[in-house]
């Protein structure tokens, strides 16, 4: 399966935290994102116009009664990878500008 790129969590009235992961499958081109609930195996078809995070919140509220303390966190390693890519892209753009001006 894909790599979890985001974690959407919410807390139910009993204080239990529920998590829905957004997994990205890079085997597809363009890649595809999937929603997977870590607690009940819920994994909906995403052939819908609904927003992916709205669906996750709806599931957490509807199936697990978890409506409080919603957090939307990016996966740690995924975030780090982007921090490496960002300066790299900036350097490339600057290099391109220098080449175009000469
Ligand atoms: Zn669930």
PDB file of N, CA and C and ligand atoms in Angstrom:
ATOM      1  N   UNK A   1       0.823  -1.212   0.000  1.00  0.00           N
ATOM      2  CA  UNK A   1       0.000   0.000   0.000  1.00  0.00           C
ATOM      3  C   UNK A   1       0.854   1.258   0.000  1.00  0.00           C
ATOM      4  N   UNK A   2       0.193   2.401  -0.034  1.00  0.00           N
ATOM      5  CA  UNK A   2       0.893   3.672  -0.117  1.00  0.00           C
ATOM      6  C   UNK A   2       1.480   4.113   1.209  1.00  0.00           C
ATOM      7  N   UNK A   3       2.109   5.271   1.169  1.00  0.00           N
ATOM      8  CA  UNK A   3       2.697   5.840   2.371  1.00  0.00           C
ATOM      9  C   UNK A   3       1.730   6.848   2.963  1.00  0.00           C
ATOM     10  N   UNK A   4       1.610   6.829   4.290  1.00  0.00           N
ATOM     11  CA  UNK A   4       0.736   7.799   4.951  1.00  0.00           C
ATOM     12  C   UNK A   4       1.386   9.173   4.870  1.00  0.00           C
ATOM     13  N   UNK A   5       0.661  10.135   4.280  1.00  0.00           N
ATOM     14  CA  UNK A   5       1.241  11.461   4.144  1.00  0.00           C
ATOM     15  C   UNK A   5       0.609  12.457   5.099  1.00  0.00           C
ATOM     16  N   UNK A   6      -0.622  12.129   5.566  1.00  0.00           N
ATOM     17  CA  UNK A   6      -1.278  13.025   6.509  1.00  0.00           C
ATOM     18  C   UNK A   6      -2.081  12.228   7.508  1.00  0.00           C
ATOM     19  N   UNK A   7      -2.196  12.763   8.700  1.00  0.00           N
ATOM     20  CA  UNK A   7      -2.979  12.129   9.752  1.00  0.00           C
ATOM     21  C   UNK A   7      -4.041  13.114  10.223  1.00  0.00           C
ATOM     22  N   UNK A   8      -5.301  12.715  10.115  1.00  0.00           N
ATOM     23  CA  UNK A   8      -6.390  13.551  10.600  1.00  0.00           C
ATOM     24  C   UNK A   8      -6.915  12.907  11.871  1.00  0.00           C
ATOM     25  N   UNK A   9      -6.810  13.608  12.983  1.00  0.00           N
ATOM     26  CA  UNK A   9      -7.237  13.025  14.243  1.00  0.00           C
ATOM     27  C   UNK A   9      -8.320  13.874  14.903  1.00  0.00           C
ATOM     28  N   UNK A  10      -9.172  13.206  15.675  1.00  0.00           N
ATOM     29  CA  UNK A  10     -10.200  13.887  16.458  1.00  0.00           C
ATOM     30  C   UNK A  10     -10.454  13.063  17.712  1.00  0.00           C
ATOM     31  N   UNK A  11     -11.002  13.730  18.719  1.00  0.00           N
ATOM     32  CA  UNK A  11     -11.214  13.100  20.018  1.00  0.00           C
ATOM     33  C   UNK A  11     -12.696  12.941  20.294  1.00  0.00           C
ATOM     34  N   UNK A  12     -13.097  11.800  20.847  1.00  0.00           N
ATOM     35  CA  UNK A  12     -14.506  11.610  21.196  1.00  0.00           C
ATOM     36  C   UNK A  12     -14.747  12.103  22.626  1.00  0.00           C
ATOM     37  N   UNK A  13     -16.018  12.168  23.055  1.00  0.00           N
ATOM     38  CA  UNK A  13     -16.301  12.717  24.389  1.00  0.00           C
ATOM     39  C   UNK A  13     -15.598  11.955  25.515  1.00  0.00           C
ATOM     40  N   UNK A  14     -15.247  10.687  25.285  1.00  0.00           N
ATOM     41  CA  UNK A  14     -14.553   9.903  26.302  1.00  0.00           C
ATOM     42  C   UNK A  14     -13.057  10.161  26.334  1.00  0.00           C
ATOM     43  N   UNK A  15     -12.583  11.012  25.428  1.00  0.00           N
ATOM     44  CA  UNK A  15     -11.166  11.358  25.421  1.00  0.00           C
ATOM     45  C   UNK A  15     -10.322  10.456  24.551  1.00  0.00           C
ATOM     46  N   UNK A  16     -10.974   9.539  23.815  1.00  0.00           N
ATOM     47  CA  UNK A  16     -10.216   8.645  22.956  1.00  0.00           C
ATOM     48  C   UNK A  16      -9.927   9.324  21.621  1.00  0.00           C
ATOM     49  N   UNK A  17      -8.725   9.155  21.152  1.00  0.00           N
ATOM     50  CA  UNK A  17      -8.311   9.809  19.906  1.00  0.00           C
ATOM     51  C   UNK A  17      -8.435   8.833  18.735  1.00  0.00           C
ATOM     52  N   UNK A  18      -9.061   9.299  17.678  1.00  0.00           N
ATOM     53  CA  UNK A  18      -9.214   8.485  16.472  1.00  0.00           C
ATOM     54  C   UNK A  18      -8.456   9.122  15.321  1.00  0.00           C
ATOM     55  N   UNK A  19      -7.892   8.281  14.500  1.00  0.00           N
ATOM     56  CA  UNK A  19      -7.059   8.775  13.401  1.00  0.00           C
ATOM     57  C   UNK A  19      -7.517   8.218  12.059  1.00  0.00           C
ATOM     58  N   UNK A  20      -7.611   9.096  11.090  1.00  0.00           N
ATOM     59  CA  UNK A  20      -7.798   8.683   9.703  1.00  0.00           C
ATOM     60  C   UNK A  20      -6.548   9.110   8.939  1.00  0.00           C
ATOM     61  N   UNK A  21      -5.919   8.154   8.262  1.00  0.00           N
ATOM     62  CA  UNK A  21      -4.702   8.464   7.515  1.00  0.00           C
ATOM     63  C   UNK A  21      -5.026   8.714   6.048  1.00  0.00           C
ATOM     64  N   UNK A  22      -4.327   9.663   5.463  1.00  0.00           N
ATOM     65  CA  UNK A  22      -4.375   9.830   4.019  1.00  0.00           C
ATOM     66  C   UNK A  22      -3.111   9.179   3.465  1.00  0.00           C
ATOM     67  N   UNK A  23      -3.298   8.148   2.681  1.00  0.00           N
ATOM     68  CA  UNK A  23      -2.162   7.425   2.118  1.00  0.00           C
ATOM     69  C   UNK A  23      -2.022   7.751   0.643  1.00  0.00           C
ATOM     70  N   UNK A  24      -0.797   7.953   0.228  1.00  0.00           N
ATOM     71  CA  UNK A  24      -0.526   8.273  -1.170  1.00  0.00           C
ATOM     72  C   UNK A  24       0.161   7.078  -1.826  1.00  0.00           C
ATOM     73  N   UNK A  25      -0.418   6.654  -2.938  1.00  0.00           N
ATOM     74  CA  UNK A  25       0.141   5.520  -3.662  1.00  0.00           C
ATOM     75  C   UNK A  25       0.879   6.033  -4.897  1.00  0.00           C
ATOM     76  N   UNK A  26       2.212   5.924  -4.845  1.00  0.00           N
ATOM     77  CA  UNK A  26       3.034   6.488  -5.912  1.00  0.00           C
ATOM     78  C   UNK A  26       3.168   5.540  -7.105  1.00  0.00           C
ATOM     79  N   UNK A  27       2.544   4.367  -7.014  1.00  0.00           N
ATOM     80  CA  UNK A  27       2.623   3.442  -8.138  1.00  0.00           C
ATOM     81  C   UNK A  27       1.769   3.922  -9.300  1.00  0.00           C
ATOM     82  N   UNK A  28       0.850   4.836  -9.000  1.00  0.00           N
ATOM     83  CA  UNK A  28       0.002   5.375 -10.054  1.00  0.00           C
ATOM     84  C   UNK A  28       0.611   6.660 -10.587  1.00  0.00           C
ATOM     85  N   UNK A  29       0.313   6.986 -11.816  1.00  0.00           N
ATOM     86  CA  UNK A  29       0.789   8.228 -12.405  1.00  0.00           C
ATOM     87  C   UNK A  29      -0.364   8.914 -13.110  1.00  0.00           C
ATOM     88  N   UNK A  30      -0.918  10.012 -12.618  1.00  0.00           N
ATOM     89  CA  UNK A  30      -0.496  10.686 -11.386  1.00  0.00           C
ATOM     90  C   UNK A  30      -0.851   9.856 -10.155  1.00  0.00           C
ATOM     91  N   UNK A  31      -0.176  10.130  -9.057  1.00  0.00           N
ATOM     92  CA  UNK A  31      -0.383   9.359  -7.827  1.00  0.00           C
ATOM     93  C   UNK A  31      -1.837   9.468  -7.359  1.00  0.00           C
ATOM     94  N   UNK A  32      -2.236   8.510  -6.537  1.00  0.00           N
ATOM     95  CA  UNK A  32      -3.587   8.552  -5.980  1.00  0.00           C
ATOM     96  C   UNK A  32      -3.534   8.591  -4.465  1.00  0.00           C
ATOM     97  N   UNK A  33      -4.480   9.319  -3.889  1.00  0.00           N
ATOM     98  CA  UNK A  33      -4.583   9.387  -2.436  1.00  0.00           C
ATOM     99  C   UNK A  33      -5.746   8.532  -1.957  1.00  0.00           C
ATOM    100  N   UNK A  34      -5.549   7.879  -0.833  1.00  0.00           N
ATOM    101  CA  UNK A  34      -6.587   7.040  -0.239  1.00  0.00           C
ATOM    102  C   UNK A  34      -6.828   7.466   1.190  1.00  0.00           C
ATOM    103  N   UNK A  35      -8.061   7.291   1.629  1.00  0.00           N
ATOM    104  CA  UNK A  35      -8.394   7.522   3.034  1.00  0.00           C
ATOM    105  C   UNK A  35      -8.500   6.170   3.715  1.00  0.00           C
ATOM    106  N   UNK A  36      -7.818   6.020   4.846  1.00  0.00           N
ATOM    107  CA  UNK A  36      -7.892   4.766   5.586  1.00  0.00           C
ATOM    108  C   UNK A  36      -8.059   5.078   7.066  1.00  0.00           C
ATOM    109  N   UNK A  37      -9.143   4.546   7.663  1.00  0.00           N
ATOM    110  CA  UNK A  37      -9.348   4.721   9.097  1.00  0.00           C
ATOM    111  C   UNK A  37      -8.492   3.708   9.844  1.00  0.00           C
ATOM    112  N   UNK A  38      -7.768   4.164  10.860  1.00  0.00           N
ATOM    113  CA  UNK A  38      -6.865   3.285  11.602  1.00  0.00           C
ATOM    114  C   UNK A  38      -7.629   2.419  12.599  1.00  0.00           C
ATOM    115  N   UNK A  39      -8.938   2.617  12.734  1.00  0.00           N
ATOM    116  CA  UNK A  39      -9.675   1.928  13.797  1.00  0.00           C
ATOM    117  C   UNK A  39     -10.696   0.920  13.303  1.00  0.00           C
ATOM    118  N   UNK A  40     -11.283   1.160  12.149  1.00  0.00           N
ATOM    119  CA  UNK A  40     -12.327   0.241  11.702  1.00  0.00           C
ATOM    120  C   UNK A  40     -12.115  -0.217  10.265  1.00  0.00           C
ATOM    121  N   UNK A  41     -11.003   0.186   9.646  1.00  0.00           N
ATOM    122  CA  UNK A  41     -10.723  -0.283   8.293  1.00  0.00           C
ATOM    123  C   UNK A  41     -11.534   0.417   7.221  1.00  0.00           C
ATOM    124  N   UNK A  42     -12.226   1.482   7.595  1.00  0.00           N
ATOM    125  CA  UNK A  42     -13.000   2.276   6.638  1.00  0.00           C
ATOM    126  C   UNK A  42     -12.069   2.846   5.568  1.00  0.00           C
ATOM    127  N   UNK A  43     -12.419   2.618   4.320  1.00  0.00           N
ATOM    128  CA  UNK A  43     -11.598   3.120   3.217  1.00  0.00           C
ATOM    129  C   UNK A  43     -12.513   3.367   2.029  1.00  0.00           C
ATOM    130  N   UNK A  44     -13.036   4.580   1.929  1.00  0.00           N
ATOM    131  CA  UNK A  44     -14.086   4.867   0.953  1.00  0.00           C
ATOM    132  C   UNK A  44     -13.541   5.011  -0.464  1.00  0.00           C
ATOM    133  N   UNK A  45     -14.423   4.880  -1.400  1.00  0.00           N
ATOM    134  CA  UNK A  45     -14.083   5.207  -2.776  1.00  0.00           C
ATOM    135  C   UNK A  45     -13.962   6.719  -2.879  1.00  0.00           C
ATOM    136  N   UNK A  46     -12.938   7.176  -3.552  1.00  0.00           N
ATOM    137  CA  UNK A  46     -12.745   8.623  -3.635  1.00  0.00           C
ATOM    138  C   UNK A  46     -13.215   9.179  -4.972  1.00  0.00           C
ATOM    139  N   UNK A  47     -14.059   8.406  -5.638  1.00  0.00           N
ATOM    140  CA  UNK A  47     -14.619   8.877  -6.899  1.00  0.00           C
ATOM    141  C   UNK A  47     -15.823   9.758  -6.597  1.00  0.00           C
ATOM    142  N   UNK A  48     -15.543  10.875  -5.944  1.00  0.00           N
ATOM    143  CA  UNK A  48     -16.583  11.784  -5.512  1.00  0.00           C
ATOM    144  C   UNK A  48     -16.028  13.196  -5.581  1.00  0.00           C
ATOM    145  N   UNK A  49     -16.932  14.161  -5.593  1.00  0.00           N
ATOM    146  CA  UNK A  49     -16.485  15.545  -5.673  1.00  0.00           C
ATOM    147  C   UNK A  49     -16.249  16.130  -4.287  1.00  0.00           C
ATOM    148  N   UNK A  50     -16.543  15.331  -3.253  1.00  0.00           N
ATOM    149  CA  UNK A  50     -16.366  15.814  -1.891  1.00  0.00           C
ATOM    150  C   UNK A  50     -14.889  15.975  -1.565  1.00  0.00           C
ATOM    151  N   UNK A  51     -14.593  16.930  -0.743  1.00  0.00           N
ATOM    152  CA  UNK A  51     -13.214  17.117  -0.319  1.00  0.00           C
ATOM    153  C   UNK A  51     -12.780  15.944   0.552  1.00  0.00           C
ATOM    154  N   UNK A  52     -11.514  15.552   0.366  1.00  0.00           N
ATOM    155  CA  UNK A  52     -10.998  14.358   1.033  1.00  0.00           C
ATOM    156  C   UNK A  52     -10.964  14.544   2.557  1.00  0.00           C
ATOM    157  N   UNK A  53     -10.609  15.744   3.018  1.00  0.00           N
ATOM    158  CA  UNK A  53     -10.560  15.941   4.471  1.00  0.00           C
ATOM    159  C   UNK A  53     -11.961  16.064   5.071  1.00  0.00           C
ATOM    160  N   UNK A  54     -12.888  16.615   4.293  1.00  0.00           N
ATOM    161  CA  UNK A  54     -14.277  16.700   4.764  1.00  0.00           C
ATOM    162  C   UNK A  54     -14.845  15.306   4.980  1.00  0.00           C
ATOM    163  N   UNK A  55     -14.499  14.383   4.083  1.00  0.00           N
ATOM    164  CA  UNK A  55     -14.958  13.002   4.228  1.00  0.00           C
ATOM    165  C   UNK A  55     -14.389  12.362   5.490  1.00  0.00           C
ATOM    166  N   UNK A  56     -13.117  12.663   5.768  1.00  0.00           N
ATOM    167  CA  UNK A  56     -12.464  12.108   6.957  1.00  0.00           C
ATOM    168  C   UNK A  56     -13.130  12.622   8.231  1.00  0.00           C
ATOM    169  N   UNK A  57     -13.407  13.928   8.271  1.00  0.00           N
ATOM    170  CA  UNK A  57     -14.073  14.503   9.458  1.00  0.00           C
ATOM    171  C   UNK A  57     -15.453  13.897   9.628  1.00  0.00           C
ATOM    172  N   UNK A  58     -16.151  13.721   8.522  1.00  0.00           N
ATOM    173  CA  UNK A  58     -17.488  13.164   8.561  1.00  0.00           C
ATOM    174  C   UNK A  58     -17.472  11.755   9.142  1.00  0.00           C
ATOM    175  N   UNK A  59     -16.476  10.966   8.725  1.00  0.00           N
ATOM    176  CA  UNK A  59     -16.363   9.605   9.232  1.00  0.00           C
ATOM    177  C   UNK A  59     -16.035   9.595  10.723  1.00  0.00           C
ATOM    178  N   UNK A  60     -15.104  10.441  11.139  1.00  0.00           N
ATOM    179  CA  UNK A  60     -14.714  10.493  12.552  1.00  0.00           C
ATOM    180  C   UNK A  60     -15.904  10.887  13.421  1.00  0.00           C
ATOM    181  N   UNK A  61     -16.690  11.841  12.942  1.00  0.00           N
ATOM    182  CA  UNK A  61     -17.846  12.297  13.703  1.00  0.00           C
ATOM    183  C   UNK A  61     -18.966  11.263  13.656  1.00  0.00           C
ATOM    184  N   UNK A  62     -19.234  10.721  12.461  1.00  0.00           N
ATOM    185  CA  UNK A  62     -20.366   9.827  12.294  1.00  0.00           C
ATOM    186  C   UNK A  62     -20.158   8.438  12.876  1.00  0.00           C
ATOM    187  N   UNK A  63     -18.967   7.862  12.710  1.00  0.00           N
ATOM    188  CA  UNK A  63     -18.736   6.489  13.131  1.00  0.00           C
ATOM    189  C   UNK A  63     -18.082   6.366  14.491  1.00  0.00           C
ATOM    190  N   UNK A  64     -17.343   7.388  14.898  1.00  0.00           N
ATOM    191  CA  UNK A  64     -16.611   7.270  16.168  1.00  0.00           C
ATOM    192  C   UNK A  64     -16.993   8.351  17.165  1.00  0.00           C
ATOM    193  N   UNK A  65     -17.950   9.205  16.779  1.00  0.00           N
ATOM    194  CA  UNK A  65     -18.418  10.264  17.669  1.00  0.00           C
ATOM    195  C   UNK A  65     -17.265  11.185  18.081  1.00  0.00           C
ATOM    196  N   UNK A  66     -16.258  11.285  17.216  1.00  0.00           N
ATOM    197  CA  UNK A  66     -15.082  12.097  17.543  1.00  0.00           C
ATOM    198  C   UNK A  66     -15.167  13.428  16.807  1.00  0.00           C
ATOM    199  N   UNK A  67     -15.562  14.457  17.545  1.00  0.00           N
ATOM    200  CA  UNK A  67     -15.748  15.766  16.918  1.00  0.00           C
ATOM    201  C   UNK A  67     -14.854  16.836  17.528  1.00  0.00           C
ATOM    202  N   UNK A  68     -14.238  16.530  18.677  1.00  0.00           N
ATOM    203  CA  UNK A  68     -13.442  17.551  19.364  1.00  0.00           C
ATOM    204  C   UNK A  68     -11.978  17.473  18.965  1.00  0.00           C
ATOM    205  N   UNK A  69     -11.307  18.599  19.139  1.00  0.00           N
ATOM    206  CA  UNK A  69      -9.851  18.651  18.969  1.00  0.00           C
ATOM    207  C   UNK A  69      -9.349  18.116  17.653  1.00  0.00           C
ATOM    208  N   UNK A  70      -9.972  18.549  16.580  1.00  0.00           N
ATOM    209  CA  UNK A  70      -9.526  18.085  15.271  1.00  0.00           C
ATOM    210  C   UNK A  70      -8.126  18.591  14.944  1.00  0.00           C
ATOM    211  N   UNK A  71      -7.262  17.697  14.563  1.00  0.00           N
ATOM    212  CA  UNK A  71      -5.938  18.125  14.099  1.00  0.00           C
ATOM    213  C   UNK A  71      -5.655  17.483  12.753  1.00  0.00           C
ATOM    214  N   UNK A  72      -4.889  18.202  11.978  1.00  0.00           N
ATOM    215  CA  UNK A  72      -4.579  17.790  10.625  1.00  0.00           C
ATOM    216  C   UNK A  72      -3.061  17.902  10.487  1.00  0.00           C
ATOM    217  N   UNK A  73      -2.383  16.780  10.629  1.00  0.00           N
ATOM    218  CA  UNK A  73      -0.928  16.816  10.665  1.00  0.00           C
ATOM    219  C   UNK A  73      -0.321  16.132   9.460  1.00  0.00           C
ATOM    220  N   UNK A  74       0.700  16.774   8.939  1.00  0.00           N
ATOM    221  CA  UNK A  74       1.430  16.156   7.854  1.00  0.00           C
ATOM    222  C   UNK A  74       2.373  15.115   8.434  1.00  0.00           C
ATOM    223  N   UNK A  75       2.582  14.059   7.695  1.00  0.00           N
ATOM    224  CA  UNK A  75       3.525  13.046   8.138  1.00  0.00           C
ATOM    225  C   UNK A  75       4.921  13.655   8.263  1.00  0.00           C
ATOM    226  N   UNK A  76       5.614  13.287   9.342  1.00  0.00           N
ATOM    227  CA  UNK A  76       6.910  13.891   9.670  1.00  0.00           C
ATOM    228  C   UNK A  76       7.935  13.720   8.547  1.00  0.00           C
ATOM    229  N   UNK A  77       8.106  12.524   8.054  1.00  0.00           N
ATOM    230  CA  UNK A  77       9.146  12.287   7.046  1.00  0.00           C
ATOM    231  C   UNK A  77       8.783  12.955   5.729  1.00  0.00           C
ATOM    232  N   UNK A  78       7.476  13.032   5.460  1.00  0.00           N
ATOM    233  CA  UNK A  78       7.021  13.683   4.232  1.00  0.00           C
ATOM    234  C   UNK A  78       7.312  15.172   4.285  1.00  0.00           C
ATOM    235  N   UNK A  79       7.113  15.758   5.451  1.00  0.00           N
ATOM    236  CA  UNK A  79       7.368  17.183   5.631  1.00  0.00           C
ATOM    237  C   UNK A  79       8.859  17.471   5.471  1.00  0.00           C
ATOM    238  N   UNK A  80       9.692  16.591   6.022  1.00  0.00           N
ATOM    239  CA  UNK A  80      11.145  16.757   5.909  1.00  0.00           C
ATOM    240  C   UNK A  80      11.576  16.694   4.455  1.00  0.00           C
ATOM    241  N   UNK A  81      10.996  15.768   3.722  1.00  0.00           N
ATOM    242  CA  UNK A  81      11.353  15.606   2.312  1.00  0.00           C
ATOM    243  C   UNK A  81      11.072  16.890   1.549  1.00  0.00           C
ATOM    244  N   UNK A  82       9.965  17.573   1.910  1.00  0.00           N
ATOM    245  CA  UNK A  82       9.619  18.796   1.233  1.00  0.00           C
ATOM    246  C   UNK A  82      10.590  19.911   1.584  1.00  0.00           C
ATOM    247  N   UNK A  83      11.083  19.903   2.820  1.00  0.00           N
ATOM    248  CA  UNK A  83      12.043  20.923   3.236  1.00  0.00           C
ATOM    249  C   UNK A  83      13.362  20.766   2.509  1.00  0.00           C
ATOM    250  N   UNK A  84      13.650  19.576   2.068  1.00  0.00           N
ATOM    251  CA  UNK A  84      14.869  19.354   1.288  1.00  0.00           C
ATOM    252  C   UNK A  84      14.628  19.820  -0.144  1.00  0.00           C
ATOM    253  N   UNK A  85      13.448  19.552  -0.667  1.00  0.00           N
ATOM    254  CA  UNK A  85      13.137  19.878  -2.055  1.00  0.00           C
ATOM    255  C   UNK A  85      13.017  21.382  -2.296  1.00  0.00           C
ATOM    256  N   UNK A  86      12.513  22.099  -1.307  1.00  0.00           N
ATOM    257  CA  UNK A  86      12.249  23.530  -1.462  1.00  0.00           C
ATOM    258  C   UNK A  86      13.499  24.337  -1.817  1.00  0.00           C
ATOM    259  N   UNK A  87      14.592  24.245  -1.019  1.00  0.00           N
ATOM    260  CA  UNK A  87      15.806  24.997  -1.379  1.00  0.00           C
ATOM    261  C   UNK A  87      16.387  24.527  -2.703  1.00  0.00           C
ATOM    262  N   UNK A  88      16.257  23.254  -2.981  1.00  0.00           N
ATOM    263  CA  UNK A  88      16.766  22.683  -4.219  1.00  0.00           C
ATOM    264  C   UNK A  88      16.085  23.323  -5.421  1.00  0.00           C
ATOM    265  N   UNK A  89      14.782  23.500  -5.340  1.00  0.00           N
ATOM    266  CA  UNK A  89      14.018  24.132  -6.420  1.00  0.00           C
ATOM    267  C   UNK A  89      14.401  25.595  -6.561  1.00  0.00           C
ATOM    268  N   UNK A  90      14.609  26.277  -5.440  1.00  0.00           N
ATOM    269  CA  UNK A  90      14.988  27.686  -5.453  1.00  0.00           C
ATOM    270  C   UNK A  90      16.321  27.864  -6.176  1.00  0.00           C
ATOM    271  N   UNK A  91      17.271  26.992  -5.879  1.00  0.00           N
ATOM    272  CA  UNK A  91      18.590  27.045  -6.519  1.00  0.00           C
ATOM    273  C   UNK A  91      18.440  26.841  -8.024  1.00  0.00           C
ATOM    274  N   UNK A  92      17.594  25.898  -8.415  1.00  0.00           N
ATOM    275  CA  UNK A  92      17.374  25.612  -9.833  1.00  0.00           C
ATOM    276  C   UNK A  92      16.788  26.822 -10.564  1.00  0.00           C
ATOM    277  N   UNK A  93      15.827  27.486  -9.922  1.00  0.00           N
ATOM    278  CA  UNK A  93      15.186  28.649 -10.532  1.00  0.00           C
ATOM    279  C   UNK A  93      16.189  29.781 -10.712  1.00  0.00           C
ATOM    280  N   UNK A  94      17.009  30.018  -9.684  1.00  0.00           N
ATOM    281  CA  UNK A  94      18.032  31.070  -9.750  1.00  0.00           C
ATOM    282  C   UNK A  94      19.028  30.745 -10.865  1.00  0.00           C
ATOM    283  N   UNK A  95      19.452  29.512 -10.945  1.00  0.00           N
ATOM    284  CA  UNK A  95      20.401  29.082 -11.982  1.00  0.00           C
ATOM    285  C   UNK A  95      19.814  29.333 -13.372  1.00  0.00           C
ATOM    286  N   UNK A  96      18.538  29.032 -13.499  1.00  0.00           N
ATOM    287  CA  UNK A  96      17.845  29.205 -14.785  1.00  0.00           C
ATOM    288  C   UNK A  96      17.804  30.678 -15.184  1.00  0.00           C
ATOM    289  N   UNK A  97      17.530  31.546 -14.194  1.00  0.00           N
ATOM    290  CA  UNK A  97      17.465  32.992 -14.451  1.00  0.00           C
ATOM    291  C   UNK A  97      18.818  33.518 -14.898  1.00  0.00           C
ATOM    292  N   UNK A  98      19.860  33.043 -14.243  1.00  0.00           N
ATOM    293  CA  UNK A  98      21.229  33.485 -14.570  1.00  0.00           C
ATOM    294  C   UNK A  98      21.556  33.075 -16.009  1.00  0.00           C
ATOM    295  N   UNK A  99      21.186  31.851 -16.370  1.00  0.00           N
ATOM    296  CA  UNK A  99      21.472  31.338 -17.713  1.00  0.00           C
ATOM    297  C   UNK A  99      20.691  32.155 -18.759  1.00  0.00           C
ATOM    298  N   UNK A 100      19.458  32.497 -18.460  1.00  0.00           N
ATOM    299  CA  UNK A 100      18.610  33.221 -19.403  1.00  0.00           C
ATOM    300  C   UNK A 100      19.098  34.648 -19.624  1.00  0.00           C
ATOM    301  N   UNK A 101      19.686  35.252 -18.589  1.00  0.00           N
ATOM    302  CA  UNK A 101      20.107  36.643 -18.686  1.00  0.00           C
ATOM    303  C   UNK A 101      21.433  36.805 -19.400  1.00  0.00           C
ATOM    304  N   UNK A 102      22.218  35.761 -19.424  1.00  0.00           N
ATOM    305  CA  UNK A 102      23.540  35.876 -20.047  1.00  0.00           C
ATOM    306  C   UNK A 102      23.468  35.651 -21.561  1.00  0.00           C
TER     307      UNK A 102
HETATM  308 ZN1  LIG B   1     -13.357   4.418  11.483  1.00  0.00          ZN
END
